[in-house]
Short mmCIF file of C-alpha atoms in Angstrom, two decimals:
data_model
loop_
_atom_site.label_atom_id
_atom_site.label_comp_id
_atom_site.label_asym_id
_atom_site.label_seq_id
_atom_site.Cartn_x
_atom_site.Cartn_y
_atom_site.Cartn_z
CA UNK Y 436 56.24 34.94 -26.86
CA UNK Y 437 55.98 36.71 -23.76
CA UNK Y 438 52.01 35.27 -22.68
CA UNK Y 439 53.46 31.63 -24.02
CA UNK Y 440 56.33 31.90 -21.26
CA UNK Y 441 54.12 33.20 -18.58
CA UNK Y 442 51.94 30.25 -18.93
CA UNK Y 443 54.82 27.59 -18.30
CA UNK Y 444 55.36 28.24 -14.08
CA UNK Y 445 51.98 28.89 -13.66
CA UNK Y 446 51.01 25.32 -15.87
CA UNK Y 447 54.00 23.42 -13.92
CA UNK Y 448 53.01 25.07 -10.60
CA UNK Y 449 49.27 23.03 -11.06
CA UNK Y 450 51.28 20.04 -11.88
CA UNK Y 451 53.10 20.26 -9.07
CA UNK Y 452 50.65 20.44 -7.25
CA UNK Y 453 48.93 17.80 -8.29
CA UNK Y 454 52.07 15.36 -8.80
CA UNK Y 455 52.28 16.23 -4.61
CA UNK Y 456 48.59 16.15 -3.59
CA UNK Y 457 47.94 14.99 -0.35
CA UNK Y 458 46.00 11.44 -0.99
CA UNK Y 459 42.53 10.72 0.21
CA UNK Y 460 41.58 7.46 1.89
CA UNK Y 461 37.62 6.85 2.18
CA UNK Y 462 36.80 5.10 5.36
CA UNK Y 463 33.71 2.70 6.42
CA UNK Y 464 33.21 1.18 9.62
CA UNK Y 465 31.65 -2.75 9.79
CA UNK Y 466 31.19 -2.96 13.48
CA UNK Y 467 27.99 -5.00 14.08
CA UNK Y 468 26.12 -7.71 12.59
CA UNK Y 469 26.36 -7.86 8.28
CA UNK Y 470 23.13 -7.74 7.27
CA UNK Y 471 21.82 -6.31 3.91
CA UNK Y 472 22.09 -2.70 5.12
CA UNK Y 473 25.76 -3.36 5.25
CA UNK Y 474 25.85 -3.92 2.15
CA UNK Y 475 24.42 -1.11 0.71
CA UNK Y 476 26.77 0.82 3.14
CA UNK Y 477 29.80 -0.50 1.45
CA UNK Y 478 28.23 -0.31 -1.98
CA UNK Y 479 28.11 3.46 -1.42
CA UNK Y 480 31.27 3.85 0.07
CA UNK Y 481 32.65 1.93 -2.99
CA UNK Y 482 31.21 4.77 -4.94
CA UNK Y 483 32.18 7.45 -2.91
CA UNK Y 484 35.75 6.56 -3.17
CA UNK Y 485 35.61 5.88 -6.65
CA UNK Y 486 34.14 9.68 -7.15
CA UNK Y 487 36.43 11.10 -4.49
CA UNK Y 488 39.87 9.46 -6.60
CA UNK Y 489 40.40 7.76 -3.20
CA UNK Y 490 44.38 6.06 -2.97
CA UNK Y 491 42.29 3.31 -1.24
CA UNK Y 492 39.22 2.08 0.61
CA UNK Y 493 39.44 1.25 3.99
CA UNK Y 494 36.90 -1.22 5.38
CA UNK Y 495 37.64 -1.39 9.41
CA UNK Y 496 36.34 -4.64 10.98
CA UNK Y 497 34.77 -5.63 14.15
CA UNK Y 498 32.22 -7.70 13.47
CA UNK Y 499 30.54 -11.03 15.21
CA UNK Y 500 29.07 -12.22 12.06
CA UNK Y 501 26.20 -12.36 10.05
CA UNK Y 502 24.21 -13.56 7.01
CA UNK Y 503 26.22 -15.66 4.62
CA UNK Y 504 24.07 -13.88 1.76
CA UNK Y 505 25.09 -10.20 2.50
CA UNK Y 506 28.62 -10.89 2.92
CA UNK Y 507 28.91 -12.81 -0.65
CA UNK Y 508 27.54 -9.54 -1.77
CA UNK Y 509 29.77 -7.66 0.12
CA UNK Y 510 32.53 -9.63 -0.95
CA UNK Y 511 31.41 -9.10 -4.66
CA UNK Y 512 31.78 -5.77 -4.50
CA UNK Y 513 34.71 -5.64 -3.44
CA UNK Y 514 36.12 -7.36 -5.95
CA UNK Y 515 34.73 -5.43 -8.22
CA UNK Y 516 35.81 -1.94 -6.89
CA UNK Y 517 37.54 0.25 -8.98
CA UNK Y 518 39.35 1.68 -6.07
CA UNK Y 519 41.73 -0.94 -3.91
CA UNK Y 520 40.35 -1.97 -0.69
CA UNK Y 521 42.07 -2.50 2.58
CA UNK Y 522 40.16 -4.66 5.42
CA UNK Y 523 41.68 -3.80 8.85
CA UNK Y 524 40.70 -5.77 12.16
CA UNK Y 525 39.65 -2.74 14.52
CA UNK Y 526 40.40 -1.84 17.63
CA UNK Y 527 42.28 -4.04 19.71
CA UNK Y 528 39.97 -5.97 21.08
CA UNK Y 529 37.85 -6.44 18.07
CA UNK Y 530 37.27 -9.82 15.69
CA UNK Y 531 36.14 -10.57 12.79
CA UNK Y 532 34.31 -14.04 13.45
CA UNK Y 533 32.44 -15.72 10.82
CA UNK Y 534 30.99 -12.99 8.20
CA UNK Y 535 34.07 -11.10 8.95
CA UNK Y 536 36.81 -13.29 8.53
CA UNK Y 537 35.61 -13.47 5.05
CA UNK Y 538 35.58 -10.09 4.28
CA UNK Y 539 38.68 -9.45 6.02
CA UNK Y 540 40.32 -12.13 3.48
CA UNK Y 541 38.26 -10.13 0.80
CA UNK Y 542 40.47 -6.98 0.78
CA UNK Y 543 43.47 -6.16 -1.92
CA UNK Y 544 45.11 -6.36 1.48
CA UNK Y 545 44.17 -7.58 5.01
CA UNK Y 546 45.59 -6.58 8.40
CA UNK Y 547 44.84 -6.51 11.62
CA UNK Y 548 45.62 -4.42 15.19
CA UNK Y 549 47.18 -5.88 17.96
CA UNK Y 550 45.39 -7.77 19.86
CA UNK Y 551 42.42 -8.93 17.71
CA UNK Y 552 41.34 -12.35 16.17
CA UNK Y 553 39.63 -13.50 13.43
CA UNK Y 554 38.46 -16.72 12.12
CA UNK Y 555 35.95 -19.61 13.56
CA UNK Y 556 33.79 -19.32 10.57
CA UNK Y 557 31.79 -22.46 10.53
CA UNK Y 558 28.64 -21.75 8.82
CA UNK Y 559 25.51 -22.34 10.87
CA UNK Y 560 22.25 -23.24 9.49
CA UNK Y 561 19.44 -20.72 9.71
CA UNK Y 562 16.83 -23.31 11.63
CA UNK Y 563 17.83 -26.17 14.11
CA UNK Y 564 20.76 -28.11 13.55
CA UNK Y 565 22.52 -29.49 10.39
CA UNK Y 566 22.73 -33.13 9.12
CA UNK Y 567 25.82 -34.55 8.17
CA UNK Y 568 25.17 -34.06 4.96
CA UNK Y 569 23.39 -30.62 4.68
CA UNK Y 570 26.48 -30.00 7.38
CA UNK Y 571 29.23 -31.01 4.35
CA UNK Y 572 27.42 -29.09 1.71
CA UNK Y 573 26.92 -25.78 3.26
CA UNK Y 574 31.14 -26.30 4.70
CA UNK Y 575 32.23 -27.24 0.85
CA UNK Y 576 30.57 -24.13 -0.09
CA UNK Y 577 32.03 -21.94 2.15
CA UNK Y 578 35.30 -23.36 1.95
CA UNK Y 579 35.28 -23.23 -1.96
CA UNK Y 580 34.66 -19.29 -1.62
CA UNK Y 581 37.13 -18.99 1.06
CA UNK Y 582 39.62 -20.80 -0.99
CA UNK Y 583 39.20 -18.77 -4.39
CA UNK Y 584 39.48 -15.63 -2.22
CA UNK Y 585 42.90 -16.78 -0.69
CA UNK Y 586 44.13 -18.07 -3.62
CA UNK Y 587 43.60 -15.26 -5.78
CA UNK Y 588 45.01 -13.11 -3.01
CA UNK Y 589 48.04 -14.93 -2.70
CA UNK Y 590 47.58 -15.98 0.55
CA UNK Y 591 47.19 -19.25 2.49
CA UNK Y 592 44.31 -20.99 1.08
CA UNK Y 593 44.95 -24.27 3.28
CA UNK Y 594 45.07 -22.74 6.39
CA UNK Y 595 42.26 -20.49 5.75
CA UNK Y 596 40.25 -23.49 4.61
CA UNK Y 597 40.32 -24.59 8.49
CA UNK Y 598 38.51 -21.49 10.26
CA UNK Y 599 35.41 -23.35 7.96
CA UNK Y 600 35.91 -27.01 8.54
CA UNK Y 601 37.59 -26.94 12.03
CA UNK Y 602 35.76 -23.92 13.47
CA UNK Y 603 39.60 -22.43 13.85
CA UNK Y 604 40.53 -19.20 15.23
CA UNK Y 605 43.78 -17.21 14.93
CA UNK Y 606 45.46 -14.05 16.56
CA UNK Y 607 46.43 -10.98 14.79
CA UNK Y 608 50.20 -12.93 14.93
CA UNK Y 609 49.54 -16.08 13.63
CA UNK Y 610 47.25 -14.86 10.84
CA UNK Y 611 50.61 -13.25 9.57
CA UNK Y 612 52.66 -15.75 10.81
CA UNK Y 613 50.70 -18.51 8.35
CA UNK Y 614 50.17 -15.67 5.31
CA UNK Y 615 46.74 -15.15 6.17
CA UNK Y 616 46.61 -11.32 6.31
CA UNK Y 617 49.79 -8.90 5.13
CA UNK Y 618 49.87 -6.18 7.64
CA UNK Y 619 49.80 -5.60 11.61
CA UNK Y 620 49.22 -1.86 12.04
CA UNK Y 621 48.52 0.15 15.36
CA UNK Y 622 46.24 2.58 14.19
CA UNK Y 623 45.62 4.07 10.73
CA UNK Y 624 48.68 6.09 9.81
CA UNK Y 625 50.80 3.41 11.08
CA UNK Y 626 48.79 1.07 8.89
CA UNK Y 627 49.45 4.11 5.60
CA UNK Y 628 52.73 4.24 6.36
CA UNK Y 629 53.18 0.62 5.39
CA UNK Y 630 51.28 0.31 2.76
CA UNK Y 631 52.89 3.30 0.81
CA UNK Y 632 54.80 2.19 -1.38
CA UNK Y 633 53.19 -1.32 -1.61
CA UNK Y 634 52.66 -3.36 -4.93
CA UNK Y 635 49.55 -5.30 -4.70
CA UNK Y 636 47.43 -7.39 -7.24
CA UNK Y 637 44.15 -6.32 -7.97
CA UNK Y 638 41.46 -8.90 -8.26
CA UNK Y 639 41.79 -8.59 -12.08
CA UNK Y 640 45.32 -8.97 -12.48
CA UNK Y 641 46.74 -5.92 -12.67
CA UNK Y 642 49.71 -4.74 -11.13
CA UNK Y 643 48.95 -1.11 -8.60
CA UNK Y 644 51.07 0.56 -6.28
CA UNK Y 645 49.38 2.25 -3.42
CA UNK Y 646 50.61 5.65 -2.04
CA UNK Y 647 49.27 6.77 1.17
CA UNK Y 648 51.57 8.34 3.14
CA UNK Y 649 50.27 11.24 5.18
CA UNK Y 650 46.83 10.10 3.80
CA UNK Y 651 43.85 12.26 4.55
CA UNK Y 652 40.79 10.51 6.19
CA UNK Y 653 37.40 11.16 4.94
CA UNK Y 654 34.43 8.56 6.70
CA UNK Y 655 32.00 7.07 3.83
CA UNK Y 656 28.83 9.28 4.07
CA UNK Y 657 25.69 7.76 4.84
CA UNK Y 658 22.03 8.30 3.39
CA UNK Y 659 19.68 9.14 6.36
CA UNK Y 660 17.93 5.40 5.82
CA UNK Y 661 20.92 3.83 6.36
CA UNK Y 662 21.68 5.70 9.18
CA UNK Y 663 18.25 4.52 10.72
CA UNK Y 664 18.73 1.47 9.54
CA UNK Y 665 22.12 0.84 10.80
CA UNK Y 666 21.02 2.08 14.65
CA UNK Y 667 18.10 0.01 14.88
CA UNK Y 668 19.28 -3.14 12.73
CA UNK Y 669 19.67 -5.06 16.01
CA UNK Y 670 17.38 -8.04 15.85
CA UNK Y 671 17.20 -7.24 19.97
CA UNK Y 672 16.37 -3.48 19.62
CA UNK Y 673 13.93 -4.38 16.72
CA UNK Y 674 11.94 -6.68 19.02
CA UNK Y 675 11.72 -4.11 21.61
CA UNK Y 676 10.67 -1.30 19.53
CA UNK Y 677 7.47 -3.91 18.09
CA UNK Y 678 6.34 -4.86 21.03
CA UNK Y 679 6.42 -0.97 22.84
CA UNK Y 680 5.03 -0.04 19.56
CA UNK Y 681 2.11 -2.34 20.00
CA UNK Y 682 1.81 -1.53 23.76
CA UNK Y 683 1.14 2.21 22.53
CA UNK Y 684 -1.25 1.48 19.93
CA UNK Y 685 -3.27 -0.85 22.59
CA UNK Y 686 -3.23 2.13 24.92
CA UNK Y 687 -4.94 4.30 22.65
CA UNK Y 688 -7.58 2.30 21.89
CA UNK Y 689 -8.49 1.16 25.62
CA UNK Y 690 -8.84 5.68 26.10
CA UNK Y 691 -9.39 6.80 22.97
CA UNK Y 692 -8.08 10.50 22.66
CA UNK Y 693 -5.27 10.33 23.99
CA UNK Y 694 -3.09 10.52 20.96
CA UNK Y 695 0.14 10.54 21.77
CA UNK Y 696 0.13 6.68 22.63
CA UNK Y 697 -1.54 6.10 19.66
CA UNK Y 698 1.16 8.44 17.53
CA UNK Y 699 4.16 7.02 19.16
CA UNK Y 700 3.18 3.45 19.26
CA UNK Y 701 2.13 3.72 15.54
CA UNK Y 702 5.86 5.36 14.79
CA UNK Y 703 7.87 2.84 17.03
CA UNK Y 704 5.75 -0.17 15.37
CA UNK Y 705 7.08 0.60 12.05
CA UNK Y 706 10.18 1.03 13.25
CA UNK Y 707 10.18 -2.17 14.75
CA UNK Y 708 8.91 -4.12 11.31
CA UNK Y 709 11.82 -2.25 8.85
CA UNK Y 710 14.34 -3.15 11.34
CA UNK Y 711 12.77 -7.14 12.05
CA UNK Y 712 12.08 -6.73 7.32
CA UNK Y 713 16.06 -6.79 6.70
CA UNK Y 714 16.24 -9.96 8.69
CA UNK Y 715 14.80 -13.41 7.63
CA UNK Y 716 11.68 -14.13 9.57
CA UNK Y 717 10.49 -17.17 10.78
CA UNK Y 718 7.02 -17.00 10.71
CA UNK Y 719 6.20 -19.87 13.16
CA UNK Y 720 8.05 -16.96 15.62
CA UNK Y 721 5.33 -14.54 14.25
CA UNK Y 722 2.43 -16.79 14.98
CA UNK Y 723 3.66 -17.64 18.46
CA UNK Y 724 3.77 -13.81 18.91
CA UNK Y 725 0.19 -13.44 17.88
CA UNK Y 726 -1.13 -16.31 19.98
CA UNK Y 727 0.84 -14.83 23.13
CA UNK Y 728 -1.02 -11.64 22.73
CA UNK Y 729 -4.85 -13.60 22.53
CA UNK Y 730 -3.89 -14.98 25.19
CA UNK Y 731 -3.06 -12.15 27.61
CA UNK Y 732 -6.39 -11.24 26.39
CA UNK Y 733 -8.58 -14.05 27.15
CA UNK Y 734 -6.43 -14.16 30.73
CA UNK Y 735 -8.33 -10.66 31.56
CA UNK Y 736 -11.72 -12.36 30.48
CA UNK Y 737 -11.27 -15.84 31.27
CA UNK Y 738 -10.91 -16.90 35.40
CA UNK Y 739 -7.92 -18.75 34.89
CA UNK Y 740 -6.21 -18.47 37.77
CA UNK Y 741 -3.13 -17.20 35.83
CA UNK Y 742 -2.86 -20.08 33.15
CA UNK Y 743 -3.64 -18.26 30.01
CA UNK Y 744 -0.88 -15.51 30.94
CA UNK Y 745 1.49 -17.61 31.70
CA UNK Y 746 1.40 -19.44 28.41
CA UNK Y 747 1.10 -15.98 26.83
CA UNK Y 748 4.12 -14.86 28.53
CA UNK Y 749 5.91 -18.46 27.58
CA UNK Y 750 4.52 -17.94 23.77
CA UNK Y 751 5.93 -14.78 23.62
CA UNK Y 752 9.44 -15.84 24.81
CA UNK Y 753 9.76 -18.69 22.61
CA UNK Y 754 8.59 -16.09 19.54
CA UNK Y 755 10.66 -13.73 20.44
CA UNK Y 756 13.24 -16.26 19.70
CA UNK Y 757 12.15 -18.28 16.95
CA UNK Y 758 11.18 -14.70 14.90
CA UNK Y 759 14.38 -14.43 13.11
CA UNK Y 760 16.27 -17.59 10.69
CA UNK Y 761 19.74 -16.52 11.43
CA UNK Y 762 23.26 -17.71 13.07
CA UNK Y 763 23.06 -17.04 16.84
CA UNK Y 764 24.28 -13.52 16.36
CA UNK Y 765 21.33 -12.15 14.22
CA UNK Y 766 18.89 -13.78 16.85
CA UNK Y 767 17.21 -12.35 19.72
CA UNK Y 768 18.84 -12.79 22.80
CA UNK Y 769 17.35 -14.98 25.50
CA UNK Y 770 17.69 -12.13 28.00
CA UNK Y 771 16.22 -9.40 25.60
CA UNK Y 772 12.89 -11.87 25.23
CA UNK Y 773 12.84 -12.56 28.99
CA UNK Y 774 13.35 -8.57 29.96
CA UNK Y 775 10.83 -7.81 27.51
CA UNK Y 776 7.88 -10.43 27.66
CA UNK Y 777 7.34 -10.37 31.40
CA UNK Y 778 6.93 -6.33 31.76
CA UNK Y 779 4.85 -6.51 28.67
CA UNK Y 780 2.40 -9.46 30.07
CA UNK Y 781 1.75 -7.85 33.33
CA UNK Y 782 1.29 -4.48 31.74
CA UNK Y 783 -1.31 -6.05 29.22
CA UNK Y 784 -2.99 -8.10 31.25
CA UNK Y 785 -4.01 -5.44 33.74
CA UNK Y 786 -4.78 -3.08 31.27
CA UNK Y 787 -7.16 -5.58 29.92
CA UNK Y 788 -8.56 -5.78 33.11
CA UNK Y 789 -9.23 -2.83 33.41
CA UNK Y 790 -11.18 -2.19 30.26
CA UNK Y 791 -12.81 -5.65 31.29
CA UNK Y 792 -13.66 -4.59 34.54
CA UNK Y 793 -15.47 -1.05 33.42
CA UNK Y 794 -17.28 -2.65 30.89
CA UNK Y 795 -18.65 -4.88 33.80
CA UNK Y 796 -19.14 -2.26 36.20
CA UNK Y 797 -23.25 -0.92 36.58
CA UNK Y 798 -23.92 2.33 33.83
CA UNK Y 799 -24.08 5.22 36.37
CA UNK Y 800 -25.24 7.70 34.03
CA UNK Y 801 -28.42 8.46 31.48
CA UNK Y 802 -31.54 6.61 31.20
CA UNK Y 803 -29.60 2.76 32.10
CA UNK Y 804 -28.54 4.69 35.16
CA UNK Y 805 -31.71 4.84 36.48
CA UNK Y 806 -32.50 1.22 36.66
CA UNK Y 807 -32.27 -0.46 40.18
CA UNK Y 808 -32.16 3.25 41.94
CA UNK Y 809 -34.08 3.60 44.98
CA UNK Y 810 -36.29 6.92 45.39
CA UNK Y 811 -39.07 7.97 47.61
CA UNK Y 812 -42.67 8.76 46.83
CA UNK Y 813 -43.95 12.47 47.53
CA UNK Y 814 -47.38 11.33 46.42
CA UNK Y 815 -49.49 8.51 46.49
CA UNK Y 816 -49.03 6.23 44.07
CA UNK Y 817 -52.22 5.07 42.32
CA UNK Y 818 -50.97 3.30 40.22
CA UNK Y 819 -49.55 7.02 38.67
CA UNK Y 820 -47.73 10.35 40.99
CA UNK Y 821 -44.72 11.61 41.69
CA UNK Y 822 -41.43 10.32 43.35
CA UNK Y 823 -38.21 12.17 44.35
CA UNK Y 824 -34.90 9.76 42.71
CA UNK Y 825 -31.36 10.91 43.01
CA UNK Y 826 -32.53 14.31 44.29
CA UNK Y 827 -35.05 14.75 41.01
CA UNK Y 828 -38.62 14.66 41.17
CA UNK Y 829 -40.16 11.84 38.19
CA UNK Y 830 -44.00 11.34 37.07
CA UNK Y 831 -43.55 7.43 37.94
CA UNK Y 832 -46.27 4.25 37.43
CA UNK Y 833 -45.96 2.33 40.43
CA UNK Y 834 -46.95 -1.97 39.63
CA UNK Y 835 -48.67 -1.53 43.02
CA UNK Y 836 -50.75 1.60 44.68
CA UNK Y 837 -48.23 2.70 46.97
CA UNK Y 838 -48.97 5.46 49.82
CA UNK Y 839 -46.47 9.05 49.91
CA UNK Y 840 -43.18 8.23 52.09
CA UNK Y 841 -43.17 4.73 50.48
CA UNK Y 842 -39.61 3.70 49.22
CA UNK Y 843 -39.67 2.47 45.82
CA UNK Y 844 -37.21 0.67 42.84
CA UNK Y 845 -36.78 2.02 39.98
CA UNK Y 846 -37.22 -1.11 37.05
CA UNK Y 847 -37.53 0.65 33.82
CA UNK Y 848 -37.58 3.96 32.06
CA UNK Y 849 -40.38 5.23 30.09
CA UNK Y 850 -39.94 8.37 28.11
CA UNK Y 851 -40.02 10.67 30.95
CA UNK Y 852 -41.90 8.42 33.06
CA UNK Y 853 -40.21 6.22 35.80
CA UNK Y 854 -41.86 2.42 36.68
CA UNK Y 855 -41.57 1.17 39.39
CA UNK Y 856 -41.84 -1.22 42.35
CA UNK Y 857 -41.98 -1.13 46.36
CA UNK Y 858 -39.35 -2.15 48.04
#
């Protein structure tokens, strides 16, 4: 009786403790381009929280947009998260344009800082412009998902409806002016403090109350290729690490044995293709890429008075920004082509030259050395004796009997015999 009534504080004093746990939110951060790396991000973070008991996920925004097929994934799983999830427009300053504004409408609940904006989410087609009509169907498809996603969320479906077909955009204000998010929050605990306490609607149905008061912040870890991934998923930074990557390789093979050009260019060209592989290519951009580089080649072989490298330099530019089918944010900057083609077509070229240039030059050493020297006979030459080349002394076969002191070219090598001529 006495070990039963021991038991009871110490058995209330762990539910106590549990009944007053601090709670756990499990943070990711969406602040560049959504892309398919982003989406196994959030897929992990989803887990992480769900294996952590998480009170909530918190996805923070500040995105310019993205690929229309990552963020339907994205927005699937959230939907499907066992754990609720809270999108939150961050820091001031930040938006959440196309991709974003539909994720940000994704969450069990959406707010937003002060001083942020979200919306203009017009989809744009991956090549050239639209038609009317391809124009209407990819809008009606956007605007049906945008609308189930409102809807469901009890929010304003109409309204929303207009960032797609109108291109709109809206503060931090008047998306909670016209029910389009729930929540303006100045950082994180201000944003916990209101939602603890908060009844929300899952995407199933049911009914949850959130309690995150004095919540505990843990960020969403990431596996090392998604760190990788994530720092060189630029489009921009991609291009730059292919082309220094290729520069490297090219200087290891005009001096063999170097190495470390070879080794680094190999490394950064890799790098360059996984980061370029999560984006879709446009392989007319590829070709262009490959016919710039032939051509800073032939311009080192060819006279061409600067032709072929300019249109090598102008292939590579328009390459650089054909290479990726994507919205204007996934694509590579103007600026980033331009700062990256003209270094790279005056640093090829003249290392072409170079190699060009050597391979030209007359063989200065071993038997093809010898041809065209001029030497001096010590003895008469009839047609056979001895002549002093390059500070050597050669048996030589003169094509003419030639006295000693007589100067004399050297035309071919025989074994170790020298012909020659008089000069």
């Amino acid at each position: 009786m006495c070990l039963r009534a021991s038991f009871i504080p110490l058995a209330l004093a762990f539910a106590a403790s549990g009944l007053f746990a601090q709670p756990k939110v499990v943070a990711v951060s969406i602040d560049g381009v959504v892309h398919p790396i982003t989406v196994e991000i959030v897929n992990h973070a989803i887990e992480q929280a769900q294996s952590e008991h998480a009170a909530i996920l918190l996805i923070r925004l500040n995105t310019p947009g993205g690929l229309l097929d990552a963020t339907r994934q994205i927005i699937q799983q959230v939907s499907a998260s066992p754990v609720p999830v809270v999108t939150y427009v961050t820091p001031s300053g930040g938006r959440a344009a196309p991709a974003g504004f539909f994720l940000l409408e994704a969450g069990d609940v959406a707010a937003m800082s002060p001083g942020t904006n979200a919306g203009a989410a017009s989809p744009v087609l991956l090549t050239g412009e639209m038609d009317q009509v391809m124009r209407s169907k990819v809008e009606n498809d956007a605007a049906a998902l945008l609308r189930s996603m409102t809807s469901r969320r009890g929010r304003n479906s109409q309204v929303a409806e207009t960032a797609v077909r109108e291109a709109k955009a809206f503060t931090e204000k008047e998306m909670l002016d016209q029910h389009l998010i729930e929540l303006i929050a100045s950082d994180q605990q201000q944003l916990f403090q209101q939602l603890d306490g908060r009844e929300i609607t899952r995407w199933d149905g049911h009914k949850q109350v959130l309690h995150t008061s004095g919540a505990t912040v843990v960020e969403a870890q990431r596996t090392l290729r998604e760190r990788l991934m994530a720092a060189i998923a630029d489009p921009n930074i991609g291009f730059i690490l292919l082309v220094v990557g290729a520069l490297g390789i090219y200087v290891e093979f005009s001096s063999p044995g170097l190495i470390f050009p070879g080794i680094a260019g190999a490394i950064l060209l890799l790098l360059g293709l996984s980061s370029l592989s999560i984006l879709p290519i446009n392989w007319v951009g590829v070709a262009l890429l490959v016919l710039s580089v032939s051509l800073f080649v032939l311009e080192a072989k060819f006279t061409s008075h600067g032709i072929l490298g300019l249109g090598g330099t102008l292939s590579m530019i328009l390459g650089a920004l054909l290479l990726i089918n994507g919205p204007p944010e996934v694509r590579i900057h103007l600026i980033t082509a331009l700062a990256v083609a003209i270094p790279f077509a005056a640093i090829t070229m003249f290392l072409v030259s170079i190699v060009i240039r050597a391979r030209r030059n007359k063989v200065v050493t071993g038997a093809g050395g010898m041809i065209g020297e001029i030497g001096v006979s010590r003895t008469a030459l009839e047609p056979e004796g001895q002549v002093l080349v390059r500070g050597e002394y050669w048996d030589a076969v003169a094509s003419a009997n030639l006295p000693a002191g007589a100067r004399v070219r050297v035309t071919k090598v025989a074994g170790i015999k020298l012909l020659v001529d008089p000069v």
